Amino acid sequence: MANKRMFTMKICDSDAFLEMPLSAQCLYFHLNMRADDDGFIGNPRKVMRIIGAAEDDLKILIGKKFLLMFDNGVLVVKHWRMHNCISKNRYHETQYLDEKNMLFLKENESYSLTEGTPIDDSHLIEQSSRQKRRDIDATQTDSDLDLDLDIEKENSVSKETLKEKATLSETSSDECTTEQLAQELKEQAEDLKCQQIVNEFNRVCTQLPHVMKLSPRRKAKIKARLKVFSEVDIYQAFMKTASSRFLSGSSGWKASFDWFFENDNNIQKVLEGNYDNSNKTKERPPDKFNNFKQRSDNLDALEKKLLGY
């Protein structure tokens, strides 16, 4: 697997790609970075575990035909040859030859399982084999005795050391770039999740103050609560908040978005039913004075009797 991969904007800037969740886009980039020189990935589940991708993200990529899946679980990037132009001297053919022989190449250089022309990479394989032989020959030491042999060996070691350092530097730079891209995509996915929570609050809690702006402070509060509660818990708490007369203002005070996400305790109280409406009606206690037993006389009749009616 190489340390560098390319992506064409024809795919990454298409509506079909941009309409996918950011988590699915992130998984697509990671799978591309770990694919072999023919675009095959034999361990997609491992990649998903590393970056925390969900099963739905993989299903979306397969459903939208950004990935083609074989019966044994091996994946191939459909538009791999549109993304990458690998030079002949660096090409290493995939180990998944049976799967590769099942593919066809369409006119736009994308893979297909049903239509196109058979793939013939014999020229790439031949050129790559020649380059490997040249590399082996270049590393062989001349057996002839030479007075300057030690100097040549020293120079050779120095060149190899510099080459190794350059390779390590290049690899480190590539890994750094990949990590930065993954971090940016992760932050975008978290911001999108926060915005979805705000939209759900405005949709459900219509009697509470409407949230107009998702500020950095509010994002931080939401992310802190998501470490304790799941999205399902939060949406359930929204429903209980909307149905609570107390939280909706019956006492003169209304809950707000900021109150809801201020701390874990507020959400926990809502989920546990502390603010649920009570079905019991309070009965007025009987009038009592020093345990005096009240009489049940008809006051209207007694009044008429006193007045002589």
PDB file of C-alpha atoms in Angstrom:
ATOM      1  CA  MET A   1       0.000   0.000   0.000  1.00  0.00           C
ATOM      2  CA  ALA A   2       1.377   3.392  -0.962  1.00  0.00           C
ATOM      3  CA  ASN A   3       1.601   6.411   1.353  1.00  0.00           C
ATOM      4  CA  LYS A   4       0.026   8.801  -1.142  1.00  0.00           C
ATOM      5  CA  ARG A   5      -3.419   8.736  -2.721  1.00  0.00           C
ATOM      6  CA  MET A   6      -5.263  11.215  -4.937  1.00  0.00           C
ATOM      7  CA  PHE A   7      -8.921  12.213  -5.229  1.00  0.00           C
ATOM      8  CA  THR A   8     -10.694  13.743  -8.202  1.00  0.00           C
ATOM      9  CA  MET A   9     -13.136  16.595  -7.621  1.00  0.00           C
ATOM     10  CA  LYS A  10     -15.403  15.067 -10.273  1.00  0.00           C
ATOM     11  CA  ILE A  11     -16.424  12.573  -7.599  1.00  0.00           C
ATOM     12  CA  CYS A  12     -15.833  14.422  -4.310  1.00  0.00           C
ATOM     13  CA  ASP A  13     -17.660  17.553  -5.507  1.00  0.00           C
ATOM     14  CA  SER A  14     -20.679  15.730  -6.942  1.00  0.00           C
ATOM     15  CA  ASP A  15     -24.133  16.141  -5.360  1.00  0.00           C
ATOM     16  CA  ALA A  16     -24.356  12.400  -4.756  1.00  0.00           C
ATOM     17  CA  PHE A  17     -21.159  12.518  -2.668  1.00  0.00           C
ATOM     18  CA  LEU A  18     -21.850  15.767  -0.801  1.00  0.00           C
ATOM     19  CA  GLU A  19     -25.391  14.707   0.119  1.00  0.00           C
ATOM     20  CA  MET A  20     -23.998  11.793   2.138  1.00  0.00           C
ATOM     21  CA  PRO A  21     -23.433  12.265   5.904  1.00  0.00           C
ATOM     22  CA  LEU A  22     -19.988  13.558   6.757  1.00  0.00           C
ATOM     23  CA  SER A  23     -19.293  10.333   8.637  1.00  0.00           C
ATOM     24  CA  ALA A  24     -19.816   8.354   5.407  1.00  0.00           C
ATOM     25  CA  GLN A  25     -17.562  10.768   3.489  1.00  0.00           C
ATOM     26  CA  CYS A  26     -14.891  10.364   6.156  1.00  0.00           C
ATOM     27  CA  LEU A  27     -15.069   6.571   5.878  1.00  0.00           C
ATOM     28  CA  TYR A  28     -14.703   6.848   2.080  1.00  0.00           C
ATOM     29  CA  PHE A  29     -11.468   8.851   2.393  1.00  0.00           C
ATOM     30  CA  HIS A  30     -10.021   6.444   4.971  1.00  0.00           C
ATOM     31  CA  LEU A  31     -10.819   3.395   2.834  1.00  0.00           C
ATOM     32  CA  ASN A  32      -9.193   5.054  -0.180  1.00  0.00           C
ATOM     33  CA  MET A  33      -6.050   5.794   1.818  1.00  0.00           C
ATOM     34  CA  ARG A  34      -5.755   2.137   2.839  1.00  0.00           C
ATOM     35  CA  ALA A  35      -6.610   0.559  -0.517  1.00  0.00           C
ATOM     36  CA  ASP A  36      -3.983  -1.259  -2.592  1.00  0.00           C
ATOM     37  CA  ASP A  37      -2.809  -0.080  -6.031  1.00  0.00           C
ATOM     38  CA  ASP A  38      -5.923  -1.526  -7.704  1.00  0.00           C
ATOM     39  CA  GLY A  39      -8.348   0.010  -5.186  1.00  0.00           C
ATOM     40  CA  PHE A  40      -9.125  -3.145  -3.173  1.00  0.00           C
ATOM     41  CA  ILE A  41      -9.669  -3.148   0.607  1.00  0.00           C
ATOM     42  CA  GLY A  42      -9.626  -6.490   2.375  1.00  0.00           C
ATOM     43  CA  ASN A  43     -10.174  -5.228   5.950  1.00  0.00           C
ATOM     44  CA  PRO A  44     -12.956  -2.605   5.850  1.00  0.00           C
ATOM     45  CA  ARG A  45     -14.265  -3.611   9.299  1.00  0.00           C
ATOM     46  CA  LYS A  46     -10.887  -2.905  10.872  1.00  0.00           C
ATOM     47  CA  VAL A  47     -10.813   0.561   9.307  1.00  0.00           C
ATOM     48  CA  MET A  48     -14.341   1.217  10.594  1.00  0.00           C
ATOM     49  CA  ARG A  49     -13.323   0.246  14.127  1.00  0.00           C
ATOM     50  CA  ILE A  50     -10.247   2.481  14.008  1.00  0.00           C
ATOM     51  CA  ILE A  51     -12.172   5.630  13.033  1.00  0.00           C
ATOM     52  CA  GLY A  52     -15.420   4.771  14.829  1.00  0.00           C
ATOM     53  CA  ALA A  53     -17.552   4.570  11.672  1.00  0.00           C
ATOM     54  CA  ALA A  54     -21.060   3.102  11.855  1.00  0.00           C
ATOM     55  CA  GLU A  55     -22.463   0.226   9.825  1.00  0.00           C
ATOM     56  CA  ASP A  56     -24.880   2.636   8.139  1.00  0.00           C
ATOM     57  CA  ASP A  57     -21.948   4.638   6.722  1.00  0.00           C
ATOM     58  CA  LEU A  58     -20.686   1.553   4.883  1.00  0.00           C
ATOM     59  CA  LYS A  59     -24.192   0.697   3.672  1.00  0.00           C
ATOM     60  CA  ILE A  60     -24.591   4.220   2.259  1.00  0.00           C
ATOM     61  CA  LEU A  61     -21.305   4.006   0.326  1.00  0.00           C
ATOM     62  CA  ILE A  62     -22.265   0.624  -1.107  1.00  0.00           C
ATOM     63  CA  GLY A  63     -25.847   1.685  -1.824  1.00  0.00           C
ATOM     64  CA  LYS A  64     -24.704   4.808  -3.688  1.00  0.00           C
ATOM     65  CA  LYS A  65     -22.180   2.707  -5.662  1.00  0.00           C
ATOM     66  CA  PHE A  66     -19.093   4.480  -4.376  1.00  0.00           C
ATOM     67  CA  LEU A  67     -17.898   1.043  -3.261  1.00  0.00           C
ATOM     68  CA  LEU A  68     -18.430  -2.372  -4.866  1.00  0.00           C
ATOM     69  CA  MET A  69     -18.643  -5.347  -2.518  1.00  0.00           C
ATOM     70  CA  PHE A  70     -17.870  -8.986  -3.255  1.00  0.00           C
ATOM     71  CA  ASP A  71     -19.399 -12.026  -1.591  1.00  0.00           C
ATOM     72  CA  ASN A  72     -16.318 -12.593   0.596  1.00  0.00           C
ATOM     73  CA  GLY A  73     -16.511  -9.084   2.064  1.00  0.00           C
ATOM     74  CA  VAL A  74     -13.700  -7.579  -0.026  1.00  0.00           C
ATOM     75  CA  LEU A  75     -14.405  -4.033  -1.262  1.00  0.00           C
ATOM     76  CA  VAL A  76     -13.142  -2.105  -4.252  1.00  0.00           C
ATOM     77  CA  VAL A  77     -13.407   1.641  -4.844  1.00  0.00           C
ATOM     78  CA  LYS A  78     -15.573   2.044  -7.952  1.00  0.00           C
ATOM     79  CA  HIS A  79     -13.907   5.254  -9.185  1.00  0.00           C
ATOM     80  CA  TRP A  80     -10.385   4.234  -8.154  1.00  0.00           C
ATOM     81  CA  ARG A  81      -8.808   4.753 -11.589  1.00  0.00           C
ATOM     82  CA  MET A  82     -10.474   8.132 -11.908  1.00  0.00           C
ATOM     83  CA  HIS A  83      -8.853   9.170  -8.606  1.00  0.00           C
ATOM     84  CA  ASN A  84      -5.375   7.700  -8.977  1.00  0.00           C
ATOM     85  CA  CYS A  85      -2.802   7.559 -11.771  1.00  0.00           C
ATOM     86  CA  ILE A  86      -0.096   5.230 -10.465  1.00  0.00           C
ATOM     87  CA  SER A  87       3.158   5.207 -12.381  1.00  0.00           C
ATOM     88  CA  LYS A  88       4.266   1.928 -13.947  1.00  0.00           C
ATOM     89  CA  ASN A  89       7.441   1.628 -11.902  1.00  0.00           C
ATOM     90  CA  ARG A  90       5.527   1.898  -8.588  1.00  0.00           C
ATOM     91  CA  TYR A  91       2.566  -0.356  -9.410  1.00  0.00           C
ATOM     92  CA  HIS A  92       1.971  -3.488  -7.303  1.00  0.00           C
ATOM     93  CA  GLU A  93      -0.880  -5.671  -8.484  1.00  0.00           C
ATOM     94  CA  THR A  94      -3.563  -6.560  -5.947  1.00  0.00           C
ATOM     95  CA  GLN A  95      -3.586  -9.916  -4.208  1.00  0.00           C
ATOM     96  CA  TYR A  96      -7.341 -10.193  -4.848  1.00  0.00           C
ATOM     97  CA  LEU A  97      -6.923 -11.472  -8.401  1.00  0.00           C
ATOM     98  CA  ASP A  98     -10.152 -13.508  -8.482  1.00  0.00           C
ATOM     99  CA  GLU A  99     -12.153 -10.421  -7.580  1.00  0.00           C
ATOM    100  CA  LYS A 100     -10.198  -8.278 -10.054  1.00  0.00           C
ATOM    101  CA  ASN A 101     -10.971 -10.711 -12.879  1.00  0.00           C
ATOM    102  CA  MET A 102     -14.686 -10.206 -12.133  1.00  0.00           C
ATOM    103  CA  LEU A 103     -14.433  -6.482 -12.860  1.00  0.00           C
ATOM    104  CA  PHE A 104     -14.876  -4.545 -16.100  1.00  0.00           C
ATOM    105  CA  LEU A 105     -13.571  -1.101 -16.959  1.00  0.00           C
ATOM    106  CA  LYS A 106     -16.046   1.459 -18.304  1.00  0.00           C
ATOM    107  CA  GLU A 107     -15.195   4.305 -20.662  1.00  0.00           C
ATOM    108  CA  ASN A 108     -14.894   6.809 -17.802  1.00  0.00           C
ATOM    109  CA  GLU A 109     -12.283   4.540 -16.102  1.00  0.00           C
ATOM    110  CA  SER A 110     -14.673   3.397 -13.349  1.00  0.00           C
ATOM    111  CA  TYR A 111     -15.084  -0.235 -12.304  1.00  0.00           C
ATOM    112  CA  SER A 112     -18.231  -2.226 -13.053  1.00  0.00           C
ATOM    113  CA  LEU A 113     -19.443  -5.734 -12.312  1.00  0.00           C
ATOM    114  CA  THR A 114     -21.720  -5.918 -15.343  1.00  0.00           C
ATOM    115  CA  GLU A 115     -20.495  -3.833 -18.280  1.00  0.00           C
ATOM    116  CA  GLY A 116     -17.330  -2.525 -19.921  1.00  0.00           C
ATOM    117  CA  THR A 117     -14.121  -4.038 -21.221  1.00  0.00           C
ATOM    118  CA  PRO A 118     -12.023  -6.678 -19.402  1.00  0.00           C
ATOM    119  CA  ILE A 119      -9.127  -5.240 -17.391  1.00  0.00           C
ATOM    120  CA  ASP A 120      -5.651  -5.842 -18.830  1.00  0.00           C
ATOM    121  CA  ASP A 121      -2.800  -4.560 -16.668  1.00  0.00           C
ATOM    122  CA  SER A 122      -0.089  -6.713 -18.231  1.00  0.00           C
ATOM    123  CA  HIS A 123       1.892  -3.645 -19.338  1.00  0.00           C
ATOM    124  CA  LEU A 124       1.863  -2.265 -15.788  1.00  0.00           C
ATOM    125  CA  ILE A 125       2.918  -5.605 -14.308  1.00  0.00           C
ATOM    126  CA  GLU A 126       5.746  -6.047 -16.846  1.00  0.00           C
ATOM    127  CA  GLN A 127       7.092  -2.534 -16.300  1.00  0.00           C
ATOM    128  CA  SER A 128       6.891  -2.953 -12.522  1.00  0.00           C
ATOM    129  CA  SER A 129       8.800  -6.264 -12.716  1.00  0.00           C
ATOM    130  CA  ARG A 130      11.549  -4.634 -14.788  1.00  0.00           C
ATOM    131  CA  GLN A 131      11.885  -1.825 -12.261  1.00  0.00           C
ATOM    132  CA  LYS A 132      12.150  -4.334  -9.405  1.00  0.00           C
ATOM    133  CA  ARG A 133      14.939  -6.178 -11.249  1.00  0.00           C
ATOM    134  CA  ARG A 134      16.787  -2.902 -11.828  1.00  0.00           C
ATOM    135  CA  ASP A 135      16.470  -2.035  -8.140  1.00  0.00           C
ATOM    136  CA  ILE A 136      17.920  -5.437  -7.174  1.00  0.00           C
ATOM    137  CA  ASP A 137      20.794  -5.093  -9.639  1.00  0.00           C
ATOM    138  CA  ALA A 138      21.574  -1.612  -8.354  1.00  0.00           C
ATOM    139  CA  THR A 139      21.988  -2.898  -4.804  1.00  0.00           C
ATOM    140  CA  GLN A 140      24.439  -5.695  -5.750  1.00  0.00           C
ATOM    141  CA  THR A 141      28.094  -5.081  -4.784  1.00  0.00           C
ATOM    142  CA  ASP A 142      30.838  -5.509  -7.358  1.00  0.00           C
ATOM    143  CA  SER A 143      33.003  -8.468  -6.327  1.00  0.00           C
ATOM    144  CA  ASP A 144      36.161  -7.051  -7.967  1.00  0.00           C
ATOM    145  CA  LEU A 145      38.846  -5.812  -5.604  1.00  0.00           C
ATOM    146  CA  ASP A 146      39.269  -2.067  -5.570  1.00  0.00           C
ATOM    147  CA  LEU A 147      41.429   0.221  -3.520  1.00  0.00           C
ATOM    148  CA  ASP A 148      38.521   2.640  -3.121  1.00  0.00           C
ATOM    149  CA  LEU A 149      36.052  -0.064  -2.111  1.00  0.00           C
ATOM    150  CA  ASP A 150      35.660   1.210   1.461  1.00  0.00           C
ATOM    151  CA  ILE A 151      35.030   4.754   0.221  1.00  0.00           C
ATOM    152  CA  GLU A 152      32.390   3.528  -2.230  1.00  0.00           C
ATOM    153  CA  LYS A 153      30.697   1.510   0.508  1.00  0.00           C
ATOM    154  CA  GLU A 154      30.678   4.530   2.793  1.00  0.00           C
ATOM    155  CA  ASN A 155      29.196   6.736   0.091  1.00  0.00           C
ATOM    156  CA  SER A 156      26.611   4.058  -0.667  1.00  0.00           C
ATOM    157  CA  VAL A 157      25.610   3.853   2.999  1.00  0.00           C
ATOM    158  CA  SER A 158      25.351   7.646   3.182  1.00  0.00           C
ATOM    159  CA  LYS A 159      23.105   7.749   0.118  1.00  0.00           C
ATOM    160  CA  GLU A 160      20.918   4.981   1.505  1.00  0.00           C
ATOM    161  CA  THR A 161      20.673   6.797   4.851  1.00  0.00           C
ATOM    162  CA  LEU A 162      19.642  10.028   3.156  1.00  0.00           C
ATOM    163  CA  LYS A 163      17.122   8.119   1.063  1.00  0.00           C
ATOM    164  CA  GLU A 164      15.658   6.473   4.163  1.00  0.00           C
ATOM    165  CA  LYS A 165      15.394   9.827   5.933  1.00  0.00           C
ATOM    166  CA  ALA A 166      13.674  11.359   2.929  1.00  0.00           C
ATOM    167  CA  THR A 167      11.242   8.434   2.761  1.00  0.00           C
ATOM    168  CA  LEU A 168      10.485   8.686   6.483  1.00  0.00           C
ATOM    169  CA  SER A 169       9.977  12.434   6.181  1.00  0.00           C
ATOM    170  CA  GLU A 170       7.625  11.972   3.234  1.00  0.00           C
ATOM    171  CA  THR A 171       5.692   9.231   5.057  1.00  0.00           C
ATOM    172  CA  SER A 172       5.406  11.372   8.193  1.00  0.00           C
ATOM    173  CA  SER A 173       4.116  14.273   6.119  1.00  0.00           C
ATOM    174  CA  ASP A 174       1.535  12.046   4.426  1.00  0.00           C
ATOM    175  CA  GLU A 175       0.371  10.619   7.745  1.00  0.00           C
ATOM    176  CA  CYS A 176       0.106  14.106   9.201  1.00  0.00           C
ATOM    177  CA  THR A 177      -1.990  15.242   6.251  1.00  0.00           C
ATOM    178  CA  THR A 178      -4.253  12.220   6.594  1.00  0.00           C
ATOM    179  CA  GLU A 179      -4.665  12.765  10.329  1.00  0.00           C
ATOM    180  CA  GLN A 180      -5.510  16.422   9.764  1.00  0.00           C
ATOM    181  CA  LEU A 181      -8.118  15.495   7.159  1.00  0.00           C
ATOM    182  CA  ALA A 182      -9.617  12.880   9.469  1.00  0.00           C
ATOM    183  CA  GLN A 183      -9.711  15.362  12.360  1.00  0.00           C
ATOM    184  CA  GLU A 184     -11.405  18.010  10.202  1.00  0.00           C
ATOM    185  CA  LEU A 185     -14.017  15.523   9.015  1.00  0.00           C
ATOM    186  CA  LYS A 186     -14.611  14.382  12.593  1.00  0.00           C
ATOM    187  CA  GLU A 187     -15.144  17.965  13.762  1.00  0.00           C
ATOM    188  CA  GLN A 188     -17.522  18.614  10.868  1.00  0.00           C
ATOM    189  CA  ALA A 189     -19.507  15.493  11.762  1.00  0.00           C
ATOM    190  CA  GLU A 190     -19.756  16.612  15.407  1.00  0.00           C
ATOM    191  CA  ASP A 191     -20.889  20.100  14.372  1.00  0.00           C
ATOM    192  CA  LEU A 192     -23.532  18.578  12.103  1.00  0.00           C
ATOM    193  CA  LYS A 193     -24.776  16.381  14.965  1.00  0.00           C
ATOM    194  CA  CYS A 194     -25.040  19.454  17.232  1.00  0.00           C
ATOM    195  CA  GLN A 195     -27.047  21.315  14.577  1.00  0.00           C
ATOM    196  CA  GLN A 196     -29.391  18.343  14.179  1.00  0.00           C
ATOM    197  CA  ILE A 197     -30.020  18.367  17.939  1.00  0.00           C
ATOM    198  CA  VAL A 198     -30.839  22.091  17.821  1.00  0.00           C
ATOM    199  CA  ASN A 199     -33.248  21.510  14.918  1.00  0.00           C
ATOM    200  CA  GLU A 200     -34.961  18.694  16.833  1.00  0.00           C
ATOM    201  CA  PHE A 201     -35.341  20.920  19.917  1.00  0.00           C
ATOM    202  CA  ASN A 202     -36.975  23.668  17.842  1.00  0.00           C
ATOM    203  CA  ARG A 203     -39.267  21.120  16.167  1.00  0.00           C
ATOM    204  CA  VAL A 204     -40.432  19.393  19.366  1.00  0.00           C
ATOM    205  CA  CYS A 205     -40.338  22.070  22.068  1.00  0.00           C
ATOM    206  CA  THR A 206     -42.468  24.631  20.256  1.00  0.00           C
ATOM    207  CA  GLN A 207     -43.665  26.336  23.478  1.00  0.00           C
ATOM    208  CA  LEU A 208     -40.110  27.083  24.612  1.00  0.00           C
ATOM    209  CA  PRO A 209     -37.855  29.892  23.322  1.00  0.00           C
ATOM    210  CA  HIS A 210     -36.678  29.175  19.778  1.00  0.00           C
ATOM    211  CA  VAL A 211     -32.916  28.644  19.318  1.00  0.00           C
ATOM    212  CA  MET A 212     -31.717  31.121  16.702  1.00  0.00           C
ATOM    213  CA  LYS A 213     -27.953  30.455  16.695  1.00  0.00           C
ATOM    214  CA  LEU A 214     -25.664  27.550  17.539  1.00  0.00           C
ATOM    215  CA  SER A 215     -22.838  29.365  19.324  1.00  0.00           C
ATOM    216  CA  PRO A 216     -19.458  27.783  20.214  1.00  0.00           C
ATOM    217  CA  ARG A 217     -20.528  27.744  23.886  1.00  0.00           C
ATOM    218  CA  ARG A 218     -23.690  25.822  23.036  1.00  0.00           C
ATOM    219  CA  LYS A 219     -21.693  23.367  20.895  1.00  0.00           C
ATOM    220  CA  ALA A 220     -19.387  22.714  23.839  1.00  0.00           C
ATOM    221  CA  LYS A 221     -22.370  22.116  26.151  1.00  0.00           C
ATOM    222  CA  ILE A 222     -23.997  19.686  23.692  1.00  0.00           C
ATOM    223  CA  LYS A 223     -20.763  17.739  23.193  1.00  0.00           C
ATOM    224  CA  ALA A 224     -20.322  17.504  26.977  1.00  0.00           C
ATOM    225  CA  ARG A 225     -23.836  16.085  27.412  1.00  0.00           C
ATOM    226  CA  LEU A 226     -23.303  13.592  24.556  1.00  0.00           C
ATOM    227  CA  LYS A 227     -20.489  12.039  26.578  1.00  0.00           C
ATOM    228  CA  VAL A 228     -23.106  10.954  29.155  1.00  0.00           C
ATOM    229  CA  PHE A 229     -26.360  10.630  27.201  1.00  0.00           C
ATOM    230  CA  SER A 230     -27.075   9.164  23.779  1.00  0.00           C
ATOM    231  CA  GLU A 231     -28.906  11.078  21.065  1.00  0.00           C
ATOM    232  CA  VAL A 232     -31.939   8.865  21.719  1.00  0.00           C
ATOM    233  CA  ASP A 233     -31.899   9.886  25.398  1.00  0.00           C
ATOM    234  CA  ILE A 234     -31.753  13.562  24.479  1.00  0.00           C
ATOM    235  CA  TYR A 235     -34.604  13.285  21.948  1.00  0.00           C
ATOM    236  CA  GLN A 236     -36.712  11.426  24.524  1.00  0.00           C
ATOM    237  CA  ALA A 237     -36.004  14.196  27.045  1.00  0.00           C
ATOM    238  CA  PHE A 238     -37.164  16.767  24.451  1.00  0.00           C
ATOM    239  CA  MET A 239     -40.517  14.962  24.187  1.00  0.00           C
ATOM    240  CA  LYS A 240     -40.962  14.866  27.973  1.00  0.00           C
ATOM    241  CA  THR A 241     -40.006  18.542  28.220  1.00  0.00           C
ATOM    242  CA  ALA A 242     -42.555  19.539  25.582  1.00  0.00           C
ATOM    243  CA  SER A 243     -45.362  17.670  27.406  1.00  0.00           C
ATOM    244  CA  SER A 244     -44.481  19.073  30.851  1.00  0.00           C
ATOM    245  CA  ARG A 245     -46.792  21.917  31.919  1.00  0.00           C
ATOM    246  CA  PHE A 246     -44.294  23.071  34.517  1.00  0.00           C
ATOM    247  CA  LEU A 247     -41.369  23.317  32.051  1.00  0.00           C
ATOM    248  CA  SER A 248     -43.661  24.942  29.460  1.00  0.00           C
ATOM    249  CA  GLY A 249     -44.475  27.874  31.732  1.00  0.00           C
ATOM    250  CA  SER A 250     -47.491  26.991  33.921  1.00  0.00           C
ATOM    251  CA  SER A 251     -45.628  28.300  36.975  1.00  0.00           C
ATOM    252  CA  GLY A 252     -44.518  31.513  35.275  1.00  0.00           C
ATOM    253  CA  TRP A 253     -41.057  30.141  34.434  1.00  0.00           C
ATOM    254  CA  LYS A 254     -40.098  28.388  31.204  1.00  0.00           C
ATOM    255  CA  ALA A 255     -37.246  26.008  30.533  1.00  0.00           C
ATOM    256  CA  SER A 256     -34.846  26.927  27.739  1.00  0.00           C
ATOM    257  CA  PHE A 257     -32.317  25.231  25.497  1.00  0.00           C
ATOM    258  CA  ASP A 258     -29.458  26.583  27.593  1.00  0.00           C
ATOM    259  CA  TRP A 259     -31.095  25.359  30.830  1.00  0.00           C
ATOM    260  CA  PHE A 260     -31.606  21.923  29.303  1.00  0.00           C
ATOM    261  CA  PHE A 261     -27.924  21.514  28.341  1.00  0.00           C
ATOM    262  CA  GLU A 262     -26.448  23.415  31.289  1.00  0.00           C
ATOM    263  CA  ASN A 263     -25.536  20.226  33.141  1.00  0.00           C
ATOM    264  CA  ASP A 264     -26.189  16.485  33.225  1.00  0.00           C
ATOM    265  CA  ASN A 265     -28.489  16.835  36.225  1.00  0.00           C
ATOM    266  CA  ASN A 266     -31.198  18.771  34.336  1.00  0.00           C
ATOM    267  CA  ILE A 267     -31.471  16.154  31.599  1.00  0.00           C
ATOM    268  CA  GLN A 268     -31.394  13.351  34.165  1.00  0.00           C
ATOM    269  CA  LYS A 269     -34.310  14.913  36.103  1.00  0.00           C
ATOM    270  CA  VAL A 270     -36.376  15.252  32.927  1.00  0.00           C
ATOM    271  CA  LEU A 271     -35.718  11.630  31.928  1.00  0.00           C
ATOM    272  CA  GLU A 272     -36.600  10.366  35.426  1.00  0.00           C
ATOM    273  CA  GLY A 273     -39.969  12.143  35.315  1.00  0.00           C
ATOM    274  CA  ASN A 274     -39.372  14.854  37.930  1.00  0.00           C
ATOM    275  CA  TYR A 275     -41.267  17.338  35.764  1.00  0.00           C
ATOM    276  CA  ASP A 276     -44.033  15.036  34.513  1.00  0.00           C
ATOM    277  CA  ASN A 277     -47.620  16.240  34.883  1.00  0.00           C
ATOM    278  CA  SER A 278     -49.459  14.929  37.957  1.00  0.00           C
ATOM    279  CA  ASN A 279     -52.828  13.188  37.376  1.00  0.00           C
ATOM    280  CA  LYS A 280     -53.957  13.674  40.988  1.00  0.00           C
ATOM    281  CA  THR A 281     -56.338  16.584  41.870  1.00  0.00           C
ATOM    282  CA  LYS A 282     -55.917  18.138  45.259  1.00  0.00           C
ATOM    283  CA  GLU A 283     -59.071  18.026  47.423  1.00  0.00           C
ATOM    284  CA  ARG A 284     -59.932  21.042  49.497  1.00  0.00           C
ATOM    285  CA  PRO A 285     -59.649  20.188  53.193  1.00  0.00           C
ATOM    286  CA  PRO A 286     -62.842  20.589  55.219  1.00  0.00           C
ATOM    287  CA  ASP A 287     -63.290  23.770  57.256  1.00  0.00           C
ATOM    288  CA  LYS A 288     -62.311  23.065  60.822  1.00  0.00           C
ATOM    289  CA  PHE A 289     -61.899  25.148  63.957  1.00  0.00           C
ATOM    290  CA  ASN A 290     -60.717  23.487  67.124  1.00  0.00           C
ATOM    291  CA  ASN A 291     -62.130  20.151  65.911  1.00  0.00           C
ATOM    292  CA  PHE A 292     -65.650  21.695  65.834  1.00  0.00           C
ATOM    293  CA  LYS A 293     -68.082  19.341  64.180  1.00  0.00           C
ATOM    294  CA  GLN A 294     -69.998  21.192  61.480  1.00  0.00           C
ATOM    295  CA  ARG A 295     -73.759  20.911  61.149  1.00  0.00           C
ATOM    296  CA  SER A 296     -75.501  20.094  57.943  1.00  0.00           C
ATOM    297  CA  ASP A 297     -78.449  22.515  58.314  1.00  0.00           C
ATOM    298  CA  ASN A 298     -80.137  24.092  55.296  1.00  0.00           C
ATOM    299  CA  LEU A 299     -79.096  27.720  55.718  1.00  0.00           C
ATOM    300  CA  ASP A 300     -81.778  29.069  53.347  1.00  0.00           C
ATOM    301  CA  ALA A 301     -84.563  27.327  55.253  1.00  0.00           C
ATOM    302  CA  LEU A 302     -83.145  28.444  58.593  1.00  0.00           C
ATOM    303  CA  GLU A 303     -83.020  32.065  57.400  1.00  0.00           C
ATOM    304  CA  LYS A 304     -86.692  32.030  56.344  1.00  0.00           C
ATOM    305  CA  LYS A 305     -87.669  30.495  59.681  1.00  0.00           C
ATOM    306  CA  LEU A 306     -85.881  33.222  61.632  1.00  0.00           C
ATOM    307  CA  LEU A 307     -87.506  35.943  59.547  1.00  0.00           C
ATOM    308  CA  GLY A 308     -90.962  34.455  60.086  1.00  0.00           C
ATOM    309  CA  TYR A 309     -91.623  33.458  56.482  1.00  0.00           C
TER     310      TYR A 309
END
